[in-house]
């Protein structure tokens, strides 16, 4: 079945460091790919998405490119802030399946 | 703010009891999905309701059941609670159940603790 694999955390970075969180997927169809963020004590917020190969999603300085050849959707940010500390979830959605498949999440901690 | 509201925010129940969680979908959305997020895990799909009918179900036992009302709000009911049911329960509303580009708006969740 469809699945999403994320790098394990926690990831601890100093403020202004470069961030990469790896995400790879397995899907039988042609999924849309998403990154969601969860701040402490809150629900999920959509961070960015890409719906087809080579699309780049971007928001708030975060970027991810849909790579069909490597089945990947890695999240990057050039300069992280303390306020970026949260858990990040990679997810896929395939038309007709009615559901999102989430990775296990990667906790990011940014130190001042 | 997404407009998806869940109640209650926190709940403590005893093993064997029954619980009902509620979700009000975002205005204009006719599809509600429920997810269970165990501690340290990603959300797992429970089921989805579209226009008051169950439209898809994940690998959860029948003691997990739901309803959707004419105003598209929804309930998740769990009978015979087990300790492993302790989790954050997330509700997501969307405008269409299966469109590839649809994004789901998630509520803040209900934290259920079973003791």
GROMACS .gro file of C-alpha atoms in nm, chain A:
model
  112
    1UNK     CA    1   0.000   0.000   0.000
    2UNK     CA    2   0.087   0.365  -0.015
    3UNK     CA    3   0.333   0.490   0.246
    4UNK     CA    4   0.545   0.787   0.349
    5UNK     CA    5   0.886   0.767   0.516
    6UNK     CA    6   1.039   1.064   0.695
    7UNK     CA    7   1.376   1.110   0.854
    8UNK     CA    8   1.367   1.052   1.225
    9UNK     CA    9   1.407   1.338   1.465
   10UNK     CA   10   1.455   1.528   1.665
   11UNK     CA   11   1.646   1.771   1.449
   12UNK     CA   12   1.818   2.041   1.653
   13UNK     CA   13   1.954   2.348   1.475
   14UNK     CA   14   2.085   2.689   1.566
   15UNK     CA   15   1.892   2.992   1.449
   16UNK     CA   16   1.970   3.087   1.086
   17UNK     CA   17   2.093   2.736   1.001
   18UNK     CA   18   1.985   2.553   0.685
   19UNK     CA   19   1.711   2.294   0.724
   20UNK     CA   20   1.646   1.977   0.529
   21UNK     CA   21   1.389   1.718   0.632
   22UNK     CA   22   1.386   1.416   0.404
   23UNK     CA   23   1.065   1.255   0.284
   24UNK     CA   24   1.019   0.967   0.042
   25UNK     CA   25   0.698   0.798  -0.063
   26UNK     CA   26   0.556   0.486  -0.219
   27UNK     CA   27   0.234   0.514  -0.416
   28UNK     CA   28   0.059   0.313  -0.684
   29UNK     CA   29  -0.104   0.617  -0.841
   30UNK     CA   30  -0.003   0.977  -0.891
   31UNK     CA   31  -0.035   1.143  -0.554
   32UNK     CA   32  -0.038   1.500  -0.441
   33UNK     CA   33   0.227   1.566  -0.177
   34UNK     CA   34   0.200   1.785   0.128
   35UNK     CA   35   0.393   1.914   0.424
   36UNK     CA   36   0.192   1.986   0.738
   37UNK     CA   37   0.322   2.151   1.056
   38UNK     CA   38   0.202   2.092   1.410
   39UNK     CA   39   0.290   2.340   1.681
   40UNK     CA   40   0.277   2.227   2.046
   41UNK     CA   41  -0.077   2.163   2.161
   42UNK     CA   42  -0.230   2.243   1.822
   43UNK     CA   43  -0.374   2.063   1.523
   44UNK     CA   44  -0.222   2.038   1.177
   45UNK     CA   45  -0.160   2.334   0.950
   46UNK     CA   46  -0.089   2.300   0.581
   47UNK     CA   47   0.258   2.435   0.509
   48UNK     CA   48   0.289   2.365   0.136
   49UNK     CA   49   0.185   2.125  -0.135
   50UNK     CA   50   0.268   2.002  -0.486
   51UNK     CA   51   0.027   1.820  -0.713
   52UNK     CA   52   0.247   1.688  -0.995
   53UNK     CA   53   0.604   1.595  -1.076
   54UNK     CA   54   0.857   1.882  -1.074
   55UNK     CA   55   0.614   2.116  -0.900
   56UNK     CA   56   0.769   2.322  -0.623
   57UNK     CA   57   0.560   2.414  -0.322
   58UNK     CA   58   0.667   2.709  -0.112
   59UNK     CA   59   0.543   2.905   0.188
   60UNK     CA   60   0.698   3.112   0.469
   61UNK     CA   61   1.049   3.046   0.336
   62UNK     CA   62   0.997   2.669   0.320
   63UNK     CA   63   1.024   2.485  -0.012
   64UNK     CA   64   0.982   2.130  -0.139
   65UNK     CA   65   1.003   1.989  -0.492
   66UNK     CA   66   0.802   1.689  -0.611
   67UNK     CA   67   1.064   1.447  -0.751
   68UNK     CA   68   0.897   1.156  -0.923
   69UNK     CA   69   1.224   0.991  -1.030
   70UNK     CA   70   1.342   0.964  -0.668
   71UNK     CA   71   0.991   0.952  -0.514
   72UNK     CA   72   1.091   1.229  -0.279
   73UNK     CA   73   0.953   1.556  -0.141
   74UNK     CA   74   1.225   1.694   0.086
   75UNK     CA   75   1.148   2.004   0.292
   76UNK     CA   76   1.407   2.284   0.297
   77UNK     CA   77   1.447   2.626   0.450
   78UNK     CA   78   1.748   2.848   0.411
   79UNK     CA   79   1.746   3.012   0.752
   80UNK     CA   80   1.538   2.872   1.038
   81UNK     CA   81   1.398   3.073   1.326
   82UNK     CA   82   1.312   2.975   1.682
   83UNK     CA   83   0.946   3.010   1.586
   84UNK     CA   84   0.987   2.725   1.335
   85UNK     CA   85   1.020   2.478   1.621
   86UNK     CA   86   0.741   2.227   1.565
   87UNK     CA   87   0.669   1.878   1.430
   88UNK     CA   88   0.663   1.849   1.051
   89UNK     CA   89   0.460   1.581   0.871
   90UNK     CA   90   0.501   1.474   0.512
   91UNK     CA   91   0.182   1.335   0.357
   92UNK     CA   92   0.038   1.210   0.031
   93UNK     CA   93  -0.313   1.201  -0.109
   94UNK     CA   94  -0.416   0.991  -0.407
   95UNK     CA   95  -0.739   1.062  -0.587
   96UNK     CA   96  -0.998   0.795  -0.516
   97UNK     CA   97  -0.850   0.678  -0.187
   98UNK     CA   98  -1.030   0.939   0.024
   99UNK     CA   99  -0.747   0.968   0.273
  100UNK     CA  100  -0.414   1.123   0.353
  101UNK     CA  101  -0.119   0.899   0.435
  102UNK     CA  102   0.113   1.067   0.682
  103UNK     CA  103   0.470   1.002   0.781
  104UNK     CA  104   0.557   0.965   1.147
  105UNK     CA  105   0.665   1.328   1.178
  106UNK     CA  106   0.998   1.499   1.240
  107UNK     CA  107   1.042   1.721   1.542
  108UNK     CA  108   1.245   2.036   1.478
  109UNK     CA  109   1.397   2.234   1.762
  110UNK     CA  110   1.565   2.563   1.681
  111UNK     CA  111   1.792   2.717   1.943
  112UNK     CA  112   1.851   3.091   1.976
   0.00000   0.00000   0.00000
